[in-house]
Amino acid sequence: KAGPVETMSPLLFLPRVGVPGCMSRAQRLQRCYATSRRRRHYSAATSSSCVSDGTAIRSNSSNVLSSANVTDESIPPLESFSLFASCLPGLEPILYKELVDLGLEPEAPPATRSSRKQRWKAESSRDKDKDTAESSSLQAQVHSGAGGIGFTVRSVESILRCHLYLGTATHILLRCSQPFKARGMEELRRKVSKMLFWKQYLRGANSNTGPKAPNLDIRVTASKSRLYHTAGIAERVEQGVLGALGVDPNESTSIHTIDDSEERKHQYPSVKLLVRVKNDYVQISVDTSDTPLHRRGYRLQGAKSPLREDLAYGLLFGSGWRRHNYANNDEMLRFTHLLDPCCGSGTIPIEGAAIAAGVPPGRLRSEPMSGSFLADELLWKRLISDAESNLKDVGSTVCVFGSDRDRGAIAASNANAERAGVSDLITFKRCAITACPWLSGRHGVDAATDGKLLIVSNPPFGKRSSANKDVYPLYRALAERYSSLDRGASLSVLAQNID
């Protein structure tokens, strides 16, 4: 019997399961449910097989492991330390030489402009041998990067010796892990929370008394990455660290802001974390010192436009006023008399006297890596005591002079030299360059001495000091006095424009 059904399209009544590639809505829901059940069952089986008896099985990365069921007894100590000694651009070759003198094996220093030109010539020249061009190119490309030198040590004592003896380093950074990729905030927090380093380094992780959360000072730089909000990155990193330590992230606000007493700061010092995000890769490092290393601790009184201590050290080192092996207290090279006719607060004479006597640059600083399990105050004091016992009596062979026309600068220089412990090696005098007694006579010093004079100075540029004044007569007077000295004298000047 004909009815309305016969007038409709027969395709509407075909069983959809019979059509290839088509499923009904109920079948799709049933399939998704079965798939989710299988995934949950597989995840539970994997987690139960990876962790047994409270012992965590580490993944392929040495710095990442599961945060579940990890006991303090299963955490291995740090066996090697990947470090990066930062410095001002241009001081990398001197810093490299210092690390070699300490018996370390640093990475190659950055390629200089001349080496890059040699590489370009070698690559563009078709007449040279191909192997020579390739070796020149690789030698110029392999370096630690501008602004520092990377190296690896295997003991805490080696880290402390770097803090004590390095004169051109600004910071010594301890790498927490290898750079990892993170393109989202939650991914960053998750990967940071899985790093084993936090339980190996941070002291607040296993403290039995007081709050468990450490004081974190997080500094972030981000460029060319999807993660660009520095405040958000710092927040996620802090949440990841506290999560790895088993601390509620909500406790960090009260711990950092409410209890800010000096007693707590001494018991739980802040740990500075440096987070660098570039090209979606994250590098987290710990600054092992509370303050930059160029702050020696003796220059509490300053003059106009003071020179940084690491720059003064590098200027002296590059001028030839150095020991062949500073840590082993070897003999001085070439010069026995040092003069700074524009001494200011006395930075160059004080650094020169300390180098001559074998006094380490970091002798007045507090112990590094405070707030961590690696801090060792007794070992730090022992290294300083050993260095002081090896000081060399150079009062009869080495003379250091400093002069300035400013009365306040001479007073500040004497006070700083007294705090540095080298006042008996330096003679300061208030006078102009034209009246400087050490810029006349044989080698510019007493006629009875037979030493060679090294003049190292940082004259005014006419920018920060002596602004809107013509400083050309000052440089001309210095050049005239230097030209009248014997041929054994040498001059090194830190100038703004060498032309």
Short mmCIF file of C-alpha atoms in Angstrom, two decimals:
data_model
loop_
_atom_site.label_atom_id
_atom_site.label_comp_id
_atom_site.label_asym_id
_atom_site.label_seq_id
_atom_site.Cartn_x
_atom_site.Cartn_y
_atom_site.Cartn_z
CA LYS A 1 0.00 0.00 0.00
CA ALA A 2 1.41 3.32 -1.04
CA GLY A 3 2.07 5.77 1.73
CA PRO A 4 4.11 8.83 2.57
CA VAL A 5 7.18 6.72 3.22
CA GLU A 6 7.48 5.72 -0.41
CA THR A 7 7.77 9.37 -1.49
CA MET A 8 10.88 9.99 0.71
CA SER A 9 14.43 9.33 -0.28
CA PRO A 10 15.48 5.72 0.41
CA LEU A 11 18.91 6.92 1.65
CA LEU A 12 17.34 8.09 4.92
CA PHE A 13 16.47 4.54 5.87
CA LEU A 14 19.83 2.90 5.10
CA PRO A 15 21.59 1.58 8.21
CA ARG A 16 24.41 4.09 8.85
CA VAL A 17 26.68 1.39 10.26
CA GLY A 18 26.66 -0.25 6.89
CA VAL A 19 28.03 2.78 5.11
CA PRO A 20 31.88 2.71 5.07
CA GLY A 21 33.44 5.49 7.16
CA CYS A 22 30.21 6.52 8.88
CA MET A 23 29.20 6.00 12.53
CA SER A 24 26.17 7.04 14.47
CA ARG A 25 26.41 9.52 17.34
CA ALA A 26 25.92 6.75 19.91
CA GLN A 27 28.74 4.70 18.39
CA ARG A 28 31.08 7.69 18.44
CA LEU A 29 30.33 8.33 22.11
CA GLN A 30 30.86 4.66 22.95
CA ARG A 31 34.20 4.62 21.16
CA CYS A 32 35.45 7.79 22.93
CA TYR A 33 34.43 6.32 26.29
CA ALA A 34 36.33 3.09 25.63
CA THR A 35 39.41 5.02 24.50
CA SER A 36 39.42 7.17 27.64
CA ARG A 37 39.14 4.08 29.83
CA ARG A 38 42.09 2.46 28.10
CA ARG A 39 44.20 5.63 28.55
CA ARG A 40 43.40 5.87 32.27
CA HIS A 41 44.22 2.19 32.74
CA TYR A 42 47.56 2.58 30.89
CA SER A 43 48.52 5.69 32.86
CA ALA A 44 47.83 3.98 36.18
CA ALA A 45 49.79 0.90 35.17
CA THR A 46 52.77 2.98 34.02
CA SER A 47 52.92 5.08 37.19
CA SER A 48 52.70 1.99 39.42
CA SER A 49 55.48 0.26 37.53
CA CYS A 50 57.80 3.29 37.55
CA VAL A 51 57.66 3.93 41.30
CA SER A 52 58.01 1.19 43.90
CA ASP A 53 59.00 1.19 47.59
CA GLY A 54 59.14 4.99 47.66
CA THR A 55 62.08 5.13 45.21
CA ALA A 56 61.82 7.30 42.13
CA ILE A 57 63.13 6.08 38.80
CA ARG A 58 64.84 8.90 37.01
CA SER A 59 64.16 9.65 33.37
CA ASN A 60 66.77 10.05 30.64
CA SER A 61 67.57 13.59 31.80
CA SER A 62 69.82 13.63 34.84
CA ASN A 63 68.04 16.66 36.25
CA VAL A 64 64.40 15.56 35.85
CA LEU A 65 62.42 12.92 37.73
CA SER A 66 58.93 12.20 38.91
CA SER A 67 57.96 14.24 41.96
CA ALA A 68 55.71 11.52 43.39
CA ASN A 69 56.85 9.27 46.25
CA VAL A 70 60.40 10.69 46.40
CA THR A 71 62.12 10.37 49.76
CA ASP A 72 65.03 12.48 50.96
CA GLU A 73 67.25 9.39 51.26
CA SER A 74 66.91 8.67 47.55
CA ILE A 75 68.23 12.08 46.44
CA PRO A 76 71.84 11.77 45.24
CA PRO A 77 74.23 14.67 45.90
CA LEU A 78 75.56 16.85 43.12
CA GLU A 79 78.68 15.28 41.63
CA SER A 80 79.64 17.89 39.03
CA PHE A 81 78.85 21.56 38.64
CA SER A 82 78.34 23.32 35.32
CA LEU A 83 79.36 26.94 35.88
CA PHE A 84 79.45 30.14 33.87
CA ALA A 85 81.72 33.00 34.97
CA SER A 86 80.34 36.24 33.58
CA CYS A 87 82.42 39.35 32.99
CA LEU A 88 82.30 42.65 31.16
CA PRO A 89 82.55 42.32 27.36
CA GLY A 90 86.20 42.40 26.32
CA LEU A 91 87.59 40.80 29.49
CA GLU A 92 86.94 37.20 28.38
CA PRO A 93 90.58 36.42 27.37
CA ILE A 94 91.86 37.62 30.75
CA LEU A 95 89.17 35.63 32.58
CA TYR A 96 90.10 32.57 30.53
CA LYS A 97 93.75 32.94 31.56
CA GLU A 98 92.72 33.26 35.21
CA LEU A 99 90.70 30.04 35.05
CA VAL A 100 93.61 28.21 33.43
CA ASP A 101 95.94 29.47 36.19
CA LEU A 102 93.56 27.96 38.77
CA GLY A 103 94.03 24.54 37.19
CA LEU A 104 90.61 24.43 35.52
CA GLU A 105 89.69 23.54 31.95
CA PRO A 106 87.43 26.33 30.68
CA GLU A 107 85.82 26.50 27.31
CA ALA A 108 87.52 28.47 24.57
CA PRO A 109 87.15 32.26 24.91
CA PRO A 110 84.98 34.17 22.41
CA ALA A 111 86.36 34.82 18.98
CA THR A 112 87.89 38.25 18.59
CA ARG A 113 87.37 40.54 15.63
CA SER A 114 90.71 39.52 14.13
CA SER A 115 89.88 35.82 14.37
CA ARG A 116 86.52 36.41 12.68
CA LYS A 117 88.27 38.24 9.84
CA GLN A 118 90.67 35.33 9.50
CA ARG A 119 87.73 32.94 9.33
CA TRP A 120 86.03 34.99 6.61
CA LYS A 121 89.24 35.16 4.60
CA ALA A 122 89.76 31.43 4.99
CA GLU A 123 86.22 30.67 3.88
CA SER A 124 86.33 33.05 0.91
CA SER A 125 89.79 32.07 -0.29
CA ARG A 126 89.74 29.29 -2.87
CA ASP A 127 93.48 28.95 -3.09
CA LYS A 128 93.93 27.72 0.47
CA ASP A 129 93.54 24.17 1.52
CA LYS A 130 89.99 23.13 2.44
CA ASP A 131 91.02 21.52 5.73
CA THR A 132 92.77 24.70 6.86
CA ALA A 133 89.68 26.77 6.12
CA GLU A 134 87.41 24.36 8.01
CA SER A 135 89.67 24.23 11.07
CA SER A 136 89.94 28.04 11.15
CA SER A 137 86.16 28.36 10.91
CA LEU A 138 85.52 25.86 13.70
CA GLN A 139 88.11 27.42 15.94
CA ALA A 140 86.42 30.81 15.59
CA GLN A 141 82.93 29.41 16.14
CA VAL A 142 83.62 27.35 19.28
CA HIS A 143 83.40 29.74 22.23
CA SER A 144 81.39 30.36 25.39
CA GLY A 145 79.68 33.48 24.17
CA ALA A 146 80.31 37.16 24.74
CA GLY A 147 80.29 38.18 28.36
CA GLY A 148 81.73 35.13 30.09
CA ILE A 149 83.42 31.74 30.07
CA GLY A 150 81.85 28.36 30.82
CA PHE A 151 83.60 25.59 32.74
CA THR A 152 82.88 22.49 34.83
CA VAL A 153 84.20 21.53 38.28
CA ARG A 154 83.67 18.50 40.52
CA SER A 155 84.08 19.93 44.01
CA VAL A 156 82.71 22.73 46.14
CA GLU A 157 86.27 23.81 46.94
CA SER A 158 86.88 24.63 43.28
CA ILE A 159 83.83 26.91 43.28
CA LEU A 160 85.07 28.67 46.41
CA ARG A 161 88.53 29.12 44.91
CA CYS A 162 86.95 30.81 41.89
CA HIS A 163 85.14 33.23 44.21
CA LEU A 164 88.37 33.92 46.04
CA TYR A 165 90.90 34.31 43.22
CA LEU A 166 89.08 35.51 40.08
CA GLY A 167 89.64 39.23 39.61
CA THR A 168 87.73 39.98 36.38
CA ALA A 169 84.62 37.85 37.00
CA THR A 170 81.36 39.62 37.85
CA HIS A 171 79.13 36.65 38.66
CA ILE A 172 79.58 32.88 38.89
CA LEU A 173 76.40 31.18 37.76
CA LEU A 174 75.55 27.55 38.54
CA ARG A 175 73.45 25.95 35.81
CA CYS A 176 70.41 24.18 37.25
CA SER A 177 69.87 22.02 34.15
CA GLN A 178 70.33 21.95 30.43
CA PRO A 179 68.17 24.42 28.47
CA PHE A 180 64.68 23.01 27.91
CA LYS A 181 61.88 24.03 25.61
CA ALA A 182 58.73 25.63 27.02
CA ARG A 183 56.07 27.40 24.98
CA GLY A 184 53.40 27.72 27.66
CA MET A 185 53.18 28.81 31.28
CA GLU A 186 51.81 25.50 32.52
CA GLU A 187 54.48 23.59 30.60
CA LEU A 188 57.15 25.77 32.22
CA ARG A 189 55.77 25.18 35.74
CA ARG A 190 55.50 21.43 35.15
CA LYS A 191 59.05 21.04 33.85
CA VAL A 192 60.54 23.18 36.64
CA SER A 193 58.71 21.12 39.27
CA LYS A 194 60.29 17.93 37.92
CA MET A 195 63.88 19.15 38.31
CA LEU A 196 65.85 17.23 40.93
CA PHE A 197 68.25 20.14 41.37
CA TRP A 198 65.99 21.99 43.84
CA LYS A 199 66.13 19.19 46.40
CA GLN A 200 69.88 18.86 45.93
CA TYR A 201 70.68 22.55 46.33
CA LEU A 202 68.12 24.51 48.35
CA ARG A 203 68.62 24.37 52.08
CA GLY A 204 65.02 25.17 52.99
CA ALA A 205 63.80 21.92 51.43
CA ASN A 206 64.58 19.62 54.37
CA SER A 207 64.66 22.03 57.32
CA ASN A 208 63.04 20.56 60.42
CA THR A 209 62.32 23.89 62.12
CA GLY A 210 60.84 27.04 60.72
CA PRO A 211 59.26 27.49 57.28
CA LYS A 212 60.33 25.08 54.57
CA ALA A 213 60.02 27.46 51.66
CA PRO A 214 63.27 29.21 50.64
CA ASN A 215 63.57 32.92 49.93
CA LEU A 216 63.70 33.19 46.16
CA ASP A 217 64.82 36.25 44.22
CA ILE A 218 63.91 35.51 40.60
CA ARG A 219 65.19 37.68 37.72
CA VAL A 220 63.78 36.99 34.24
CA THR A 221 64.76 38.06 30.74
CA ALA A 222 62.73 36.94 27.71
CA SER A 223 63.16 37.54 23.99
CA LYS A 224 61.99 35.94 20.75
CA SER A 225 59.74 33.47 22.60
CA ARG A 226 56.07 32.81 23.19
CA LEU A 227 56.76 33.28 26.89
CA TYR A 228 57.33 37.00 27.15
CA HIS A 229 55.58 38.09 30.37
CA THR A 230 58.49 38.23 32.82
CA ALA A 231 56.32 38.51 35.94
CA GLY A 232 54.27 35.48 34.87
CA ILE A 233 57.42 33.50 34.11
CA ALA A 234 58.84 34.31 37.55
CA GLU A 235 55.58 33.25 39.19
CA ARG A 236 55.50 29.91 37.37
CA VAL A 237 59.14 29.22 38.16
CA GLU A 238 58.52 29.90 41.84
CA GLN A 239 55.47 27.66 41.83
CA GLY A 240 57.48 24.91 40.18
CA VAL A 241 60.32 25.17 42.72
CA LEU A 242 57.95 25.14 45.68
CA GLY A 243 56.04 22.26 44.14
CA ALA A 244 59.24 20.26 43.76
CA LEU A 245 60.01 20.85 47.43
CA GLY A 246 56.53 19.84 48.52
CA VAL A 247 55.57 23.34 49.71
CA ASP A 248 52.17 24.88 49.14
CA PRO A 249 52.66 27.78 46.69
CA ASN A 250 50.15 29.84 48.67
CA GLU A 251 52.59 29.90 51.60
CA SER A 252 55.27 31.74 49.65
CA THR A 253 53.54 35.12 49.86
CA SER A 254 53.26 35.08 53.65
CA ILE A 255 56.79 33.74 54.06
CA HIS A 256 58.39 36.38 51.85
CA THR A 257 56.44 39.42 53.01
CA ILE A 258 55.37 38.97 56.62
CA ASP A 259 58.53 37.66 58.31
CA ASP A 260 61.25 39.98 56.95
CA SER A 261 63.43 40.22 60.06
CA GLU A 262 67.23 40.21 60.05
CA GLU A 263 67.27 36.94 62.00
CA ARG A 264 65.24 35.18 59.33
CA LYS A 265 67.41 36.69 56.55
CA HIS A 266 70.50 35.25 58.25
CA GLN A 267 68.89 31.85 58.84
CA TYR A 268 67.22 31.63 55.42
CA PRO A 269 69.25 33.79 52.98
CA SER A 270 67.70 34.61 49.66
CA VAL A 271 68.67 32.52 46.64
CA LYS A 272 68.90 34.48 43.38
CA LEU A 273 67.60 32.62 40.32
CA LEU A 274 68.34 33.94 36.83
CA VAL A 275 65.86 32.76 34.19
CA ARG A 276 66.66 33.41 30.54
CA VAL A 277 64.09 32.62 27.87
CA LYS A 278 65.19 32.88 24.25
CA ASN A 279 63.80 31.20 21.15
CA ASP A 280 61.37 29.22 23.37
CA TYR A 281 64.27 27.66 25.33
CA VAL A 282 64.60 28.26 29.07
CA GLN A 283 67.92 28.38 30.92
CA ILE A 284 67.74 28.60 34.73
CA SER A 285 70.87 29.45 36.73
CA VAL A 286 71.67 30.22 40.36
CA ASP A 287 73.85 33.21 41.22
CA THR A 288 76.26 31.74 43.76
CA SER A 289 77.15 35.11 45.29
CA ASP A 290 74.94 37.62 47.08
CA THR A 291 76.61 40.65 45.44
CA PRO A 292 78.68 41.06 42.26
CA LEU A 293 82.26 39.89 42.60
CA HIS A 294 83.73 43.23 41.55
CA ARG A 295 82.56 44.66 44.87
CA ARG A 296 85.63 43.69 46.87
CA GLY A 297 84.43 45.25 50.12
CA TYR A 298 87.16 47.84 50.72
CA ARG A 299 85.98 50.80 48.63
CA LEU A 300 83.52 52.39 51.03
CA GLN A 301 84.68 55.91 50.19
CA GLY A 302 84.64 57.05 46.58
CA ALA A 303 85.65 59.97 44.42
CA LYS A 304 84.30 61.35 41.15
CA SER A 305 83.70 58.75 38.43
CA PRO A 306 85.18 55.74 40.26
CA LEU A 307 86.55 52.86 38.24
CA ARG A 308 85.16 49.39 38.82
CA GLU A 309 87.53 46.98 40.53
CA ASP A 310 87.29 44.32 37.83
CA LEU A 311 88.13 46.88 35.14
CA ALA A 312 91.15 48.06 37.14
CA TYR A 313 92.25 44.44 37.59
CA GLY A 314 91.88 43.74 33.87
CA LEU A 315 93.74 46.92 32.96
CA LEU A 316 96.65 45.93 35.19
CA PHE A 317 96.61 42.33 33.97
CA GLY A 318 96.67 43.40 30.33
CA SER A 319 99.46 45.91 30.99
CA GLY A 320 101.80 43.24 32.36
CA TRP A 321 101.36 43.79 36.11
CA ARG A 322 100.50 40.21 37.02
CA ARG A 323 101.84 36.94 38.30
CA HIS A 324 102.38 34.00 36.01
CA ASN A 325 100.22 31.82 38.26
CA TYR A 326 98.27 33.93 40.72
CA ALA A 327 96.98 31.06 42.89
CA ASN A 328 100.46 29.58 43.32
CA ASN A 329 102.04 32.96 44.15
CA ASP A 330 104.64 32.93 41.38
CA GLU A 331 107.09 35.74 40.66
CA MET A 332 106.04 39.10 39.23
CA LEU A 333 106.66 39.79 35.56
CA ARG A 334 108.54 42.73 34.05
CA PHE A 335 107.74 45.67 36.37
CA THR A 336 108.49 46.49 39.99
CA HIS A 337 107.06 50.04 40.26
CA LEU A 338 103.48 51.11 39.60
CA LEU A 339 102.13 54.67 39.33
CA ASP A 340 98.66 56.12 38.86
CA PRO A 341 98.85 59.93 38.50
CA CYS A 342 95.03 60.23 38.54
CA CYS A 343 94.26 57.72 41.28
CA GLY A 344 90.88 59.11 42.44
CA SER A 345 89.63 56.73 45.16
CA GLY A 346 92.77 54.57 44.71
CA THR A 347 91.27 51.59 42.89
CA ILE A 348 94.19 50.98 40.51
CA PRO A 349 96.96 51.32 43.16
CA ILE A 350 95.05 49.12 45.63
CA GLU A 351 94.41 46.39 43.05
CA GLY A 352 98.05 46.60 41.93
CA ALA A 353 99.37 46.31 45.47
CA ALA A 354 97.09 43.34 46.15
CA ILE A 355 98.33 41.57 43.01
CA ALA A 356 101.96 42.26 43.97
CA ALA A 357 101.52 40.88 47.49
CA GLY A 358 99.50 37.86 46.34
CA VAL A 359 96.35 38.98 48.17
CA PRO A 360 93.28 37.32 46.59
CA PRO A 361 90.56 39.70 45.35
CA GLY A 362 87.69 38.04 47.25
CA ARG A 363 89.31 37.92 50.67
CA LEU A 364 86.87 40.41 52.26
CA ARG A 365 83.68 38.81 50.93
CA SER A 366 81.31 36.52 52.81
CA GLU A 367 81.00 32.83 51.98
CA PRO A 368 79.31 32.04 48.63
CA MET A 369 76.18 29.96 47.98
CA SER A 370 74.43 31.03 51.16
CA GLY A 371 71.03 29.43 51.62
CA SER A 372 72.06 26.16 49.97
CA PHE A 373 73.43 22.78 50.99
CA LEU A 374 76.74 23.68 49.29
CA ALA A 375 77.52 26.61 51.62
CA ASP A 376 80.59 25.82 53.74
CA GLU A 377 81.71 28.68 55.96
CA LEU A 378 84.53 26.70 57.56
CA LEU A 379 86.04 25.74 54.19
CA TRP A 380 85.76 29.36 53.00
CA LYS A 381 87.61 30.65 56.07
CA ARG A 382 90.26 27.96 55.67
CA LEU A 383 90.92 28.98 52.06
CA ILE A 384 91.27 32.62 53.11
CA SER A 385 93.60 31.63 55.93
CA ASP A 386 95.75 29.58 53.55
CA ALA A 387 95.93 32.49 51.12
CA GLU A 388 96.96 34.91 53.88
CA SER A 389 99.65 32.53 55.07
CA ASN A 390 101.17 32.53 51.56
CA LEU A 391 101.40 36.31 51.27
CA LYS A 392 104.71 37.53 49.96
CA ASP A 393 106.77 40.31 51.53
CA VAL A 394 107.33 42.63 48.59
CA GLY A 395 107.83 45.87 50.51
CA SER A 396 111.51 46.08 49.52
CA THR A 397 111.10 45.13 45.85
CA VAL A 398 107.75 46.55 44.78
CA CYS A 399 106.59 50.16 45.13
CA VAL A 400 103.12 51.45 44.30
CA PHE A 401 102.39 55.18 43.99
CA GLY A 402 99.22 57.18 43.57
CA SER A 403 98.64 60.90 43.15
CA ASP A 404 95.70 63.22 42.60
CA ARG A 405 95.13 66.95 42.83
CA ASP A 406 91.91 66.50 44.86
CA ARG A 407 92.37 66.47 48.64
CA GLY A 408 89.20 64.41 49.20
CA ALA A 409 90.35 61.78 46.71
CA ILE A 410 93.65 61.28 48.54
CA ALA A 411 91.81 60.92 51.88
CA ALA A 412 89.46 58.34 50.35
CA SER A 413 92.39 56.45 48.82
CA ASN A 414 94.19 56.18 52.15
CA ALA A 415 91.03 54.96 53.91
CA ASN A 416 90.30 52.37 51.21
CA ALA A 417 93.90 51.11 51.21
CA GLU A 418 93.73 50.71 54.98
CA ARG A 419 90.58 48.58 54.72
CA ALA A 420 92.14 46.52 51.93
CA GLY A 421 95.19 45.77 54.08
CA VAL A 422 97.77 47.10 51.58
CA SER A 423 98.37 50.59 52.96
CA ASP A 424 101.98 49.74 53.78
CA LEU A 425 102.70 49.08 50.08
CA ILE A 426 101.20 52.29 48.65
CA THR A 427 102.30 55.92 48.86
CA PHE A 428 99.67 58.56 48.06
CA LYS A 429 100.48 62.21 47.42
CA ARG A 430 98.33 65.22 46.59
CA CYS A 431 99.80 66.90 43.52
CA ALA A 432 99.10 67.61 39.85
CA ILE A 433 100.61 65.62 37.01
CA THR A 434 103.08 68.37 36.20
CA ALA A 435 104.33 68.32 39.81
CA CYS A 436 104.31 64.56 40.30
CA PRO A 437 107.72 63.59 41.77
CA TRP A 438 107.57 60.07 40.32
CA LEU A 439 107.35 61.34 36.73
CA SER A 440 110.88 62.71 36.78
CA GLY A 441 114.30 61.21 37.19
CA ARG A 442 115.56 57.76 36.45
CA HIS A 443 112.54 55.48 35.78
CA GLY A 444 110.45 58.11 37.54
CA VAL A 445 111.51 56.79 40.96
CA ASP A 446 114.43 57.09 43.34
CA ALA A 447 117.80 56.98 41.63
CA ALA A 448 118.92 54.22 43.99
CA THR A 449 116.34 51.80 42.69
CA ASP A 450 116.77 49.78 39.57
CA GLY A 451 113.14 48.97 38.86
CA LYS A 452 110.99 49.46 35.80
CA LEU A 453 108.06 51.83 36.03
CA LEU A 454 104.55 51.00 34.80
CA ILE A 455 102.11 53.90 34.55
CA VAL A 456 98.46 52.82 34.56
CA SER A 457 95.78 55.47 34.81
CA ASN A 458 92.14 56.30 34.19
CA PRO A 459 92.18 60.05 33.41
CA PRO A 460 88.95 62.07 33.18
CA PHE A 461 87.11 61.65 29.88
CA GLY A 462 85.25 64.93 30.12
CA LYS A 463 81.88 63.15 30.43
CA ARG A 464 81.07 62.16 34.01
CA SER A 465 83.87 64.21 35.53
CA SER A 466 85.27 67.51 34.21
CA ALA A 467 82.19 67.92 32.03
CA ASN A 468 82.24 70.82 29.60
CA LYS A 469 85.95 71.21 30.19
CA ASP A 470 88.86 70.72 27.86
CA VAL A 471 90.85 67.70 29.11
CA TYR A 472 93.37 67.85 26.29
CA PRO A 473 96.02 69.71 28.39
CA LEU A 474 95.85 66.88 30.95
CA TYR A 475 96.64 64.22 28.36
CA ARG A 476 99.34 66.38 26.80
CA ALA A 477 101.03 66.88 30.17
CA LEU A 478 100.94 63.14 30.82
CA ALA A 479 102.44 62.40 27.41
CA GLU A 480 105.20 64.95 27.91
CA ARG A 481 106.17 63.56 31.30
CA TYR A 482 106.13 60.02 29.95
CA SER A 483 108.34 60.93 26.96
CA SER A 484 110.96 62.29 29.36
CA LEU A 485 111.27 58.98 31.21
CA ASP A 486 113.76 56.24 30.47
CA ARG A 487 112.98 53.57 27.91
CA GLY A 488 112.21 51.00 30.61
CA ALA A 489 108.95 52.75 31.53
CA SER A 490 105.56 51.79 30.07
CA LEU A 491 102.23 53.63 29.89
CA SER A 492 98.65 52.24 29.80
CA VAL A 493 95.70 54.62 29.75
CA LEU A 494 91.99 53.87 29.79
CA ALA A 495 90.62 56.39 27.28
CA GLN A 496 87.27 57.06 25.68
CA ASN A 497 88.55 57.72 22.16
CA ILE A 498 91.92 56.34 21.08
CA ASP A 499 92.01 58.77 18.14
#
